[in-house]
mmCIF file of C-alpha atoms in Angstrom:
data_model
loop_
_atom_site.group_PDB
_atom_site.id
_atom_site.type_symbol
_atom_site.label_atom_id
_atom_site.label_comp_id
_atom_site.label_asym_id
_atom_site.label_seq_id
_atom_site.Cartn_x
_atom_site.Cartn_y
_atom_site.Cartn_z
ATOM 1 C CA MET A 1 26.582 -0.817 -22.733
ATOM 2 C CA MET A 2 23.710 -1.421 -25.157
ATOM 3 C CA THR A 3 23.990 0.756 -28.281
ATOM 4 C CA PHE A 4 21.307 -0.756 -30.512
ATOM 5 C CA ASN A 5 17.627 0.175 -30.019
ATOM 6 C CA PHE A 6 16.337 -2.671 -27.830
ATOM 7 C CA LYS A 7 12.793 -1.273 -27.596
ATOM 8 C CA LYS A 8 12.534 -0.991 -31.387
ATOM 9 C CA TRP A 9 13.680 -4.572 -31.998
ATOM 10 C CA ASN A 10 11.533 -5.801 -29.124
ATOM 11 C CA ASN A 11 8.501 -4.427 -30.967
ATOM 12 C CA ILE A 12 9.634 -5.666 -34.396
ATOM 13 C CA LEU A 13 10.347 -9.224 -33.230
ATOM 14 C CA GLY A 14 7.180 -9.263 -31.111
ATOM 15 C CA TRP A 15 5.005 -8.475 -34.102
ATOM 16 C CA THR A 16 7.038 -10.971 -36.161
ATOM 17 C CA THR A 17 6.084 -13.742 -33.726
ATOM 18 C CA PHE A 18 2.488 -12.539 -34.029
ATOM 19 C CA LEU A 19 2.605 -12.844 -37.829
ATOM 20 C CA ILE A 20 4.212 -16.303 -37.709
ATOM 21 C CA ALA A 21 1.476 -17.510 -35.357
ATOM 22 C CA LEU A 22 -1.289 -15.797 -37.326
ATOM 23 C CA ILE A 23 -0.162 -17.328 -40.632
ATOM 24 C CA THR A 24 0.308 -20.783 -39.081
ATOM 25 C CA PHE A 25 -3.125 -20.838 -37.448
ATOM 26 C CA THR A 26 -4.882 -19.305 -40.473
ATOM 27 C CA LEU A 27 -3.458 -22.005 -42.755
ATOM 28 C CA THR A 28 -4.614 -24.757 -40.394
ATOM 29 C CA VAL A 29 -7.905 -23.317 -39.089
ATOM 30 C CA GLU A 30 -10.927 -25.628 -38.830
ATOM 31 C CA PRO A 31 -13.122 -24.831 -41.895
ATOM 32 C CA THR A 32 -16.399 -25.738 -40.186
ATOM 33 C CA LEU A 33 -16.681 -27.127 -36.659
ATOM 34 C CA SER A 34 -15.246 -29.714 -34.307
ATOM 35 C CA PHE A 35 -17.602 -32.247 -32.767
ATOM 36 C CA TRP A 36 -17.846 -30.910 -29.218
ATOM 37 C CA ASP A 37 -18.777 -27.487 -27.746
ATOM 38 C CA CYS A 38 -17.522 -25.626 -30.820
ATOM 39 C CA GLY A 39 -20.752 -26.065 -32.777
ATOM 40 C CA GLU A 40 -22.764 -24.665 -29.888
ATOM 41 C CA TYR A 41 -20.399 -21.704 -29.462
ATOM 42 C CA ILE A 42 -20.560 -20.917 -33.190
ATOM 43 C CA ALA A 43 -24.360 -20.997 -33.252
ATOM 44 C CA THR A 44 -24.855 -19.018 -30.036
ATOM 45 C CA SER A 45 -22.198 -16.475 -31.048
ATOM 46 C CA ALA A 46 -23.555 -15.870 -34.547
ATOM 47 C CA LYS A 47 -27.115 -15.349 -33.243
ATOM 48 C CA LEU A 48 -26.168 -13.880 -29.814
ATOM 49 C CA GLN A 49 -28.023 -16.628 -27.954
ATOM 50 C CA VAL A 50 -27.435 -18.189 -24.527
ATOM 51 C CA GLY A 51 -24.739 -20.872 -24.257
ATOM 52 C CA HIS A 52 -24.302 -23.536 -21.595
ATOM 53 C CA PRO A 53 -23.613 -22.430 -17.990
ATOM 54 C CA PRO A 54 -21.769 -20.583 -16.639
ATOM 55 C CA GLY A 55 -21.815 -18.795 -19.994
ATOM 56 C CA ALA A 56 -19.236 -16.880 -22.014
ATOM 57 C CA PRO A 57 -20.918 -13.587 -22.965
ATOM 58 C CA LEU A 58 -17.803 -11.672 -23.998
ATOM 59 C CA PHE A 59 -16.621 -14.606 -26.111
ATOM 60 C CA GLN A 60 -20.022 -14.776 -27.818
ATOM 61 C CA MET A 61 -20.206 -11.020 -28.441
ATOM 62 C CA MET A 62 -16.756 -11.121 -30.036
ATOM 63 C CA GLY A 63 -17.853 -14.192 -32.001
ATOM 64 C CA ALA A 64 -20.863 -12.261 -33.293
ATOM 65 C CA PHE A 65 -18.499 -9.499 -34.436
ATOM 66 C CA PHE A 66 -16.336 -11.976 -36.386
ATOM 67 C CA ALA A 67 -19.450 -13.675 -37.809
ATOM 68 C CA MET A 68 -20.456 -10.340 -39.380
ATOM 69 C CA PHE A 69 -17.552 -10.722 -41.819
ATOM 70 C CA ALA A 70 -18.799 -14.052 -43.213
ATOM 71 C CA PRO A 71 -19.517 -13.558 -46.952
ATOM 72 C CA GLU A 72 -22.194 -16.279 -46.795
ATOM 73 C CA ALA A 73 -23.928 -18.450 -44.202
ATOM 74 C CA SER A 74 -21.628 -21.417 -44.868
ATOM 75 C CA LYS A 75 -18.612 -19.316 -43.798
ATOM 76 C CA VAL A 76 -19.972 -18.237 -40.401
ATOM 77 C CA ALA A 77 -18.284 -21.157 -38.631
ATOM 78 C CA LEU A 78 -14.949 -20.342 -40.285
ATOM 79 C CA MET A 79 -15.131 -16.686 -39.217
ATOM 80 C CA VAL A 80 -15.943 -17.551 -35.598
ATOM 81 C CA ASN A 81 -13.011 -19.996 -35.682
ATOM 82 C CA MET A 82 -10.841 -17.119 -36.894
ATOM 83 C CA MET A 83 -11.513 -15.366 -33.597
ATOM 84 C CA SER A 84 -9.482 -18.093 -31.879
ATOM 85 C CA VAL A 85 -6.790 -17.689 -34.544
ATOM 86 C CA PHE A 86 -6.354 -13.997 -33.740
ATOM 87 C CA SER A 87 -6.651 -14.573 -29.968
ATOM 88 C CA SER A 88 -3.870 -17.165 -30.092
ATOM 89 C CA ALA A 89 -1.628 -15.001 -32.290
ATOM 90 C CA PHE A 90 -1.951 -12.134 -29.800
ATOM 91 C CA THR A 91 -1.211 -14.611 -26.988
ATOM 92 C CA VAL A 92 2.125 -15.391 -28.645
ATOM 93 C CA LEU A 93 2.829 -11.644 -28.989
ATOM 94 C CA PHE A 94 2.287 -10.941 -25.283
ATOM 95 C CA LEU A 95 4.234 -14.082 -24.369
ATOM 96 C CA PHE A 96 7.228 -12.730 -26.294
ATOM 97 C CA TRP A 97 7.033 -9.359 -24.546
ATOM 98 C CA SER A 98 6.704 -11.030 -21.146
ATOM 99 C CA LEU A 99 9.750 -13.186 -21.852
ATOM 100 C CA THR A 100 11.916 -10.189 -22.791
ATOM 101 C CA ILE A 101 10.948 -8.413 -19.550
ATOM 102 C CA LEU A 102 11.741 -11.502 -17.452
ATOM 103 C CA LEU A 103 15.006 -12.238 -19.247
ATOM 104 C CA LYS A 104 16.171 -8.633 -18.872
ATOM 105 C CA LYS A 105 15.558 -8.899 -15.122
ATOM 106 C CA VAL A 106 17.461 -12.173 -14.877
ATOM 107 C CA VAL A 107 20.472 -10.979 -16.899
ATOM 108 C CA SER A 108 20.655 -7.533 -15.265
ATOM 109 C CA SER A 109 20.749 -9.146 -11.812
ATOM 110 C CA PHE A 110 24.332 -10.354 -12.364
ATOM 111 C CA GLN A 111 25.762 -8.233 -15.201
ATOM 112 C CA ASN A 112 25.207 -5.128 -17.299
ATOM 113 C CA ILE A 113 23.171 -5.633 -20.452
ATOM 114 C CA GLY A 114 25.191 -4.828 -23.574
ATOM 115 C CA ASN A 115 24.598 -5.481 -27.256
ATOM 116 C CA TYR A 116 25.353 -9.205 -27.061
ATOM 117 C CA GLU A 117 23.182 -9.681 -23.977
ATOM 118 C CA GLY A 118 20.332 -7.744 -25.631
ATOM 119 C CA ILE A 119 20.545 -9.878 -28.765
ATOM 120 C CA ALA A 120 20.611 -13.047 -26.659
ATOM 121 C CA ILE A 121 17.520 -11.902 -24.724
ATOM 122 C CA LEU A 122 15.584 -11.135 -27.894
ATOM 123 C CA GLY A 123 16.715 -14.384 -29.529
ATOM 124 C CA ALA A 124 15.781 -16.520 -26.530
ATOM 125 C CA ALA A 125 12.362 -14.857 -26.230
ATOM 126 C CA PHE A 126 11.781 -15.314 -29.962
ATOM 127 C CA VAL A 127 12.614 -19.034 -29.798
ATOM 128 C CA GLY A 128 10.375 -19.461 -26.728
ATOM 129 C CA ALA A 129 7.388 -17.635 -28.233
ATOM 130 C CA VAL A 130 7.618 -19.325 -31.646
ATOM 131 C CA GLY A 131 8.187 -22.693 -29.980
ATOM 132 C CA PHE A 132 5.005 -22.201 -27.954
ATOM 133 C CA THR A 133 3.142 -21.437 -31.188
ATOM 134 C CA PHE A 134 3.689 -25.037 -32.350
ATOM 135 C CA THR A 135 2.919 -26.812 -29.059
ATOM 136 C CA ASP A 136 0.172 -29.391 -29.461
ATOM 137 C CA SER A 137 -2.496 -28.239 -26.979
ATOM 138 C CA PHE A 138 -2.130 -24.546 -27.777
ATOM 139 C CA TRP A 139 -2.212 -25.099 -31.551
ATOM 140 C CA PHE A 140 -5.220 -27.386 -31.145
ATOM 141 C CA ASN A 141 -7.204 -24.650 -29.336
ATOM 142 C CA ALA A 142 -6.007 -21.944 -31.729
ATOM 143 C CA VAL A 143 -7.890 -23.266 -34.741
ATOM 144 C CA GLU A 144 -11.428 -23.850 -33.415
ATOM 145 C CA ALA A 145 -14.228 -21.896 -31.720
ATOM 146 C CA GLU A 146 -13.588 -22.747 -28.076
ATOM 147 C CA VAL A 147 -13.081 -20.422 -25.091
ATOM 148 C CA TYR A 148 -9.558 -21.650 -24.311
ATOM 149 C CA ALA A 149 -7.805 -19.638 -27.018
ATOM 150 C CA MET A 150 -9.276 -16.351 -25.782
ATOM 151 C CA ALA A 151 -8.755 -17.410 -22.156
ATOM 152 C CA SER A 152 -5.072 -17.996 -22.962
ATOM 153 C CA LEU A 153 -4.966 -14.481 -24.396
ATOM 154 C CA PHE A 154 -6.318 -13.058 -21.134
ATOM 155 C CA ILE A 155 -3.699 -15.008 -19.177
ATOM 156 C CA ALA A 156 -0.940 -13.637 -21.421
ATOM 157 C CA ILE A 157 -2.251 -10.058 -21.178
ATOM 158 C CA LEU A 158 -2.704 -10.238 -17.405
ATOM 159 C CA PHE A 159 0.820 -11.540 -16.825
ATOM 160 C CA TRP A 160 2.333 -8.926 -19.153
ATOM 161 C CA LEU A 161 0.379 -6.180 -17.359
ATOM 162 C CA ALA A 162 1.607 -7.554 -14.030
ATOM 163 C CA LEU A 163 5.220 -7.342 -15.193
ATOM 164 C CA ARG A 164 4.663 -3.744 -16.360
ATOM 165 C CA TRP A 165 3.062 -2.919 -12.994
ATOM 166 C CA GLU A 166 6.034 -4.454 -11.173
ATOM 167 C CA GLU A 167 8.369 -2.213 -13.193
ATOM 168 C CA GLU A 168 6.463 1.018 -12.448
ATOM 169 C CA MET A 169 4.856 0.117 -9.117
ATOM 170 C CA HIS A 170 6.540 2.879 -7.125
ATOM 171 C CA THR A 171 6.174 5.631 -9.706
ATOM 172 C CA PRO A 172 3.449 8.321 -9.349
ATOM 173 C CA ARG A 173 1.120 6.746 -11.937
ATOM 174 C CA GLY A 174 2.323 3.166 -11.648
ATOM 175 C CA ASN A 175 -1.011 1.836 -10.375
ATOM 176 C CA LYS A 176 -2.604 2.461 -13.774
ATOM 177 C CA TRP A 177 -1.349 -1.042 -14.589
ATOM 178 C CA LEU A 178 -3.179 -2.426 -11.530
ATOM 179 C CA LEU A 179 -6.424 -0.852 -12.753
ATOM 180 C CA LEU A 180 -5.886 -2.417 -16.183
ATOM 181 C CA ILE A 181 -5.252 -5.780 -14.484
ATOM 182 C CA SER A 182 -8.546 -5.409 -12.607
ATOM 183 C CA LEU A 183 -10.409 -4.509 -15.808
ATOM 184 C CA MET A 184 -8.966 -7.487 -17.683
ATOM 185 C CA THR A 185 -9.796 -9.800 -14.759
ATOM 186 C CA GLY A 186 -13.402 -8.610 -14.900
ATOM 187 C CA LEU A 187 -13.583 -9.065 -18.673
ATOM 188 C CA SER A 188 -12.109 -12.556 -18.385
ATOM 189 C CA PHE A 189 -15.233 -13.658 -16.459
ATOM 190 C CA GLY A 190 -17.039 -13.324 -19.786
ATOM 191 C CA VAL A 191 -14.767 -15.942 -21.375
ATOM 192 C CA HIS A 192 -13.447 -18.493 -18.856
ATOM 193 C CA PHE A 193 -12.456 -18.488 -15.204
ATOM 194 C CA MET A 194 -9.031 -20.019 -15.931
ATOM 195 C CA ALA A 195 -7.590 -16.509 -16.416
ATOM 196 C CA LEU A 196 -7.935 -16.066 -12.643
ATOM 197 C CA LEU A 197 -4.987 -18.438 -12.296
ATOM 198 C CA THR A 198 -2.705 -15.461 -12.970
ATOM 199 C CA ILE A 199 -3.739 -13.790 -9.696
ATOM 200 C CA PRO A 200 -1.344 -15.839 -7.504
ATOM 201 C CA SER A 201 1.596 -14.969 -9.764
ATOM 202 C CA ILE A 202 0.609 -11.279 -9.732
ATOM 203 C CA GLY A 203 0.436 -11.355 -5.934
ATOM 204 C CA LEU A 204 3.866 -12.966 -5.661
ATOM 205 C CA LEU A 205 5.334 -10.363 -8.053
ATOM 206 C CA TYR A 206 4.084 -7.710 -5.618
ATOM 207 C CA PHE A 207 5.532 -9.649 -2.674
ATOM 208 C CA PHE A 208 9.031 -10.045 -4.123
ATOM 209 C CA LYS A 209 9.053 -6.423 -5.312
ATOM 210 C CA ASN A 210 8.284 -4.998 -1.856
ATOM 211 C CA TYR A 211 9.904 -7.527 0.488
ATOM 212 C CA LYS A 212 13.590 -7.923 -0.288
ATOM 213 C CA THR A 213 14.253 -10.253 2.661
ATOM 214 C CA VAL A 214 12.183 -13.387 2.154
ATOM 215 C CA THR A 215 11.667 -15.836 5.011
ATOM 216 C CA ILE A 216 9.691 -19.060 5.132
ATOM 217 C CA LYS A 217 7.109 -17.353 7.363
ATOM 218 C CA SER A 218 6.680 -14.311 5.100
ATOM 219 C CA PHE A 219 6.481 -16.523 2.007
ATOM 220 C CA ILE A 220 3.739 -18.686 3.561
ATOM 221 C CA ILE A 221 1.809 -15.579 4.665
ATOM 222 C CA ALA A 222 2.131 -14.125 1.148
ATOM 223 C CA ASN A 223 0.682 -17.292 -0.368
ATOM 224 C CA ILE A 224 -2.221 -17.294 2.104
ATOM 225 C CA VAL A 225 -3.003 -13.644 1.253
ATOM 226 C CA VAL A 226 -2.800 -14.363 -2.481
ATOM 227 C CA VAL A 227 -5.184 -17.330 -2.181
ATOM 228 C CA ALA A 228 -7.531 -15.180 -0.064
ATOM 229 C CA ILE A 229 -7.609 -12.538 -2.832
ATOM 230 C CA LEU A 230 -8.288 -15.257 -5.415
ATOM 231 C CA LEU A 231 -11.148 -16.677 -3.341
ATOM 232 C CA PHE A 232 -12.556 -13.173 -2.743
ATOM 233 C CA ILE A 233 -12.794 -12.557 -6.488
ATOM 234 C CA PHE A 234 -13.880 -16.052 -7.530
ATOM 235 C CA LYS A 235 -16.181 -17.045 -4.651
ATOM 236 C CA MET A 236 -17.475 -13.686 -3.376
ATOM 237 C CA LEU A 237 -17.153 -10.699 -5.701
ATOM 238 C CA LEU A 238 -18.611 -12.323 -8.833
ATOM 239 C CA PRO A 239 -21.246 -14.806 -7.512
ATOM 240 C CA LEU A 240 -22.440 -12.690 -4.568
ATOM 241 C CA THR A 241 -22.887 -9.611 -6.754
ATOM 242 C CA MET A 242 -24.966 -11.602 -9.235
ATOM 243 C CA SER A 243 -27.032 -13.360 -6.539
ATOM 244 C CA LEU A 244 -27.627 -10.032 -4.758
ATOM 245 C CA PHE A 245 -29.226 -8.649 -7.908
ATOM 246 C CA GLY A 246 -31.333 -11.795 -8.313
ATOM 247 C CA LYS A 247 -32.516 -12.022 -4.699
ATOM 248 C CA THR A 248 -33.347 -8.301 -4.547
ATOM 249 C CA GLU A 249 -35.338 -8.634 -7.756
ATOM 250 C CA VAL A 250 -37.309 -11.627 -6.436
ATOM 251 C CA PHE A 251 -37.988 -9.896 -3.106
ATOM 252 C CA MET A 252 -39.192 -6.612 -4.614
ATOM 253 C CA VAL A 253 -41.381 -8.268 -7.245
ATOM 254 C CA ASN A 254 -42.794 -11.222 -5.288
ATOM 255 C CA SER A 255 -42.930 -9.845 -1.738
ATOM 256 C CA ILE A 256 -43.542 -6.114 -2.268
ATOM 257 C CA GLY A 257 -45.379 -6.331 -5.579
ATOM 258 C CA LEU A 258 -43.273 -3.847 -7.502
ATOM 259 C CA PRO A 259 -42.886 -4.099 -11.310
ATOM 260 C CA PHE A 260 -40.302 -6.308 -13.008
ATOM 261 C CA ASP A 261 -36.696 -4.983 -12.959
ATOM 262 C CA SER A 262 -37.362 -2.958 -9.776
ATOM 263 C CA GLY A 263 -34.778 -4.942 -7.807
ATOM 264 C CA THR A 264 -32.225 -4.702 -10.599
ATOM 265 C CA ILE A 265 -32.652 -0.923 -10.872
ATOM 266 C CA PHE A 266 -32.500 -0.549 -7.080
ATOM 267 C CA MET A 267 -29.271 -2.545 -6.742
ATOM 268 C CA THR A 268 -27.719 -0.671 -9.679
ATOM 269 C CA LEU A 269 -28.434 2.663 -7.974
ATOM 270 C CA ILE A 270 -27.048 1.334 -4.671
ATOM 271 C CA LEU A 271 -23.799 0.250 -6.341
ATOM 272 C CA ILE A 272 -23.438 3.537 -8.223
ATOM 273 C CA ALA A 273 -23.973 5.489 -4.986
ATOM 274 C CA PHE A 274 -21.523 3.279 -3.061
ATOM 275 C CA PHE A 275 -18.672 3.714 -5.522
ATOM 276 C CA TYR A 276 -19.425 7.387 -6.230
ATOM 277 C CA PHE A 277 -19.377 8.449 -2.586
ATOM 278 C CA GLY A 278 -16.570 6.013 -1.722
ATOM 279 C CA LEU A 279 -14.288 7.393 -4.447
ATOM 280 C CA LYS A 280 -15.260 10.966 -3.578
ATOM 281 C CA TYR A 281 -14.498 10.399 0.124
ATOM 282 C CA THR A 282 -11.124 8.701 -0.429
ATOM 283 C CA LYS A 283 -10.106 11.509 -2.807
ATOM 284 C CA ALA A 284 -11.177 14.225 -0.359
ATOM 285 C CA LYS A 285 -9.329 12.541 2.531
ATOM 286 C CA ASN A 286 -6.236 11.909 0.372
ATOM 287 C CA LEU A 287 -6.338 8.113 0.690
ATOM 288 C CA PRO A 288 -4.817 6.949 -2.623
ATOM 289 C CA GLN A 289 -4.474 3.288 -1.593
ATOM 290 C CA TYR A 290 -8.158 2.961 -0.701
ATOM 291 C CA ASN A 291 -9.142 4.939 -3.763
ATOM 292 C CA THR A 292 -7.158 2.565 -5.990
ATOM 293 C CA LEU A 293 -8.650 -0.455 -4.178
ATOM 294 C CA LEU A 294 -12.194 0.840 -4.773
ATOM 295 C CA LEU A 295 -11.456 1.500 -8.444
ATOM 296 C CA SER A 296 -10.022 -2.011 -8.814
ATOM 297 C CA VAL A 297 -13.119 -3.619 -7.282
ATOM 298 C CA LEU A 298 -15.346 -1.407 -9.458
#
């Protein structure tokens, strides 16, 4: 039986890994810029301009926030680079917390977790998280103004949220984690699409949580469903929503002769009405699954 406060030490060691990563990356941060996309990202972030397609608006807005703290113009690049430093340090933090959750599940599957097992779990997670801090590719991205550091943070947050959702999935308010996952997935579009790679793992966590007997057929079907969800988000939900706004705008302005932004305003009102009445209907008819699905898409 575990007698020491695992949750307390989980938080203490998690923030310790964060500090180790933060200090390491701060001491080695690029003072100006690297000779590839970083210069463009620094300039477009500091002045809130348009970067190369498909764009990284959230990254650039956060970069503009960090650029505000530059004491002089020559330090703007350094401050935007510091955004990657903090993103990577938080990535290590959420990696540590994900590892402790996974290791607890593994150990508890074949024995009770006592003091020694708890210490071993925390120690192993600490070694894994700190070891990842010093890996070449991750460290390289952590010290310059590129989207990959913040994209790694979104991956780490999404996977940690998925593990929390798996823990509380069948509790009355367990789907709050699913809504947070959906929000973070939407925000990740404003940085880099690579964060969508967590969706298959999230889907398989749901599959193994709800289907105790796994067969080859059920596993293949689960993978097909997971890929379908990924394609729905990546190929339909994001691009079709954007193109619908654009095509409606062109039609209303060019074909009907209405003022600029008429199509945008019209589509905005349509979407608001769709989600408002959809959520109201599913609540009135007591359909929590459909209500949650609508909220996730929203």
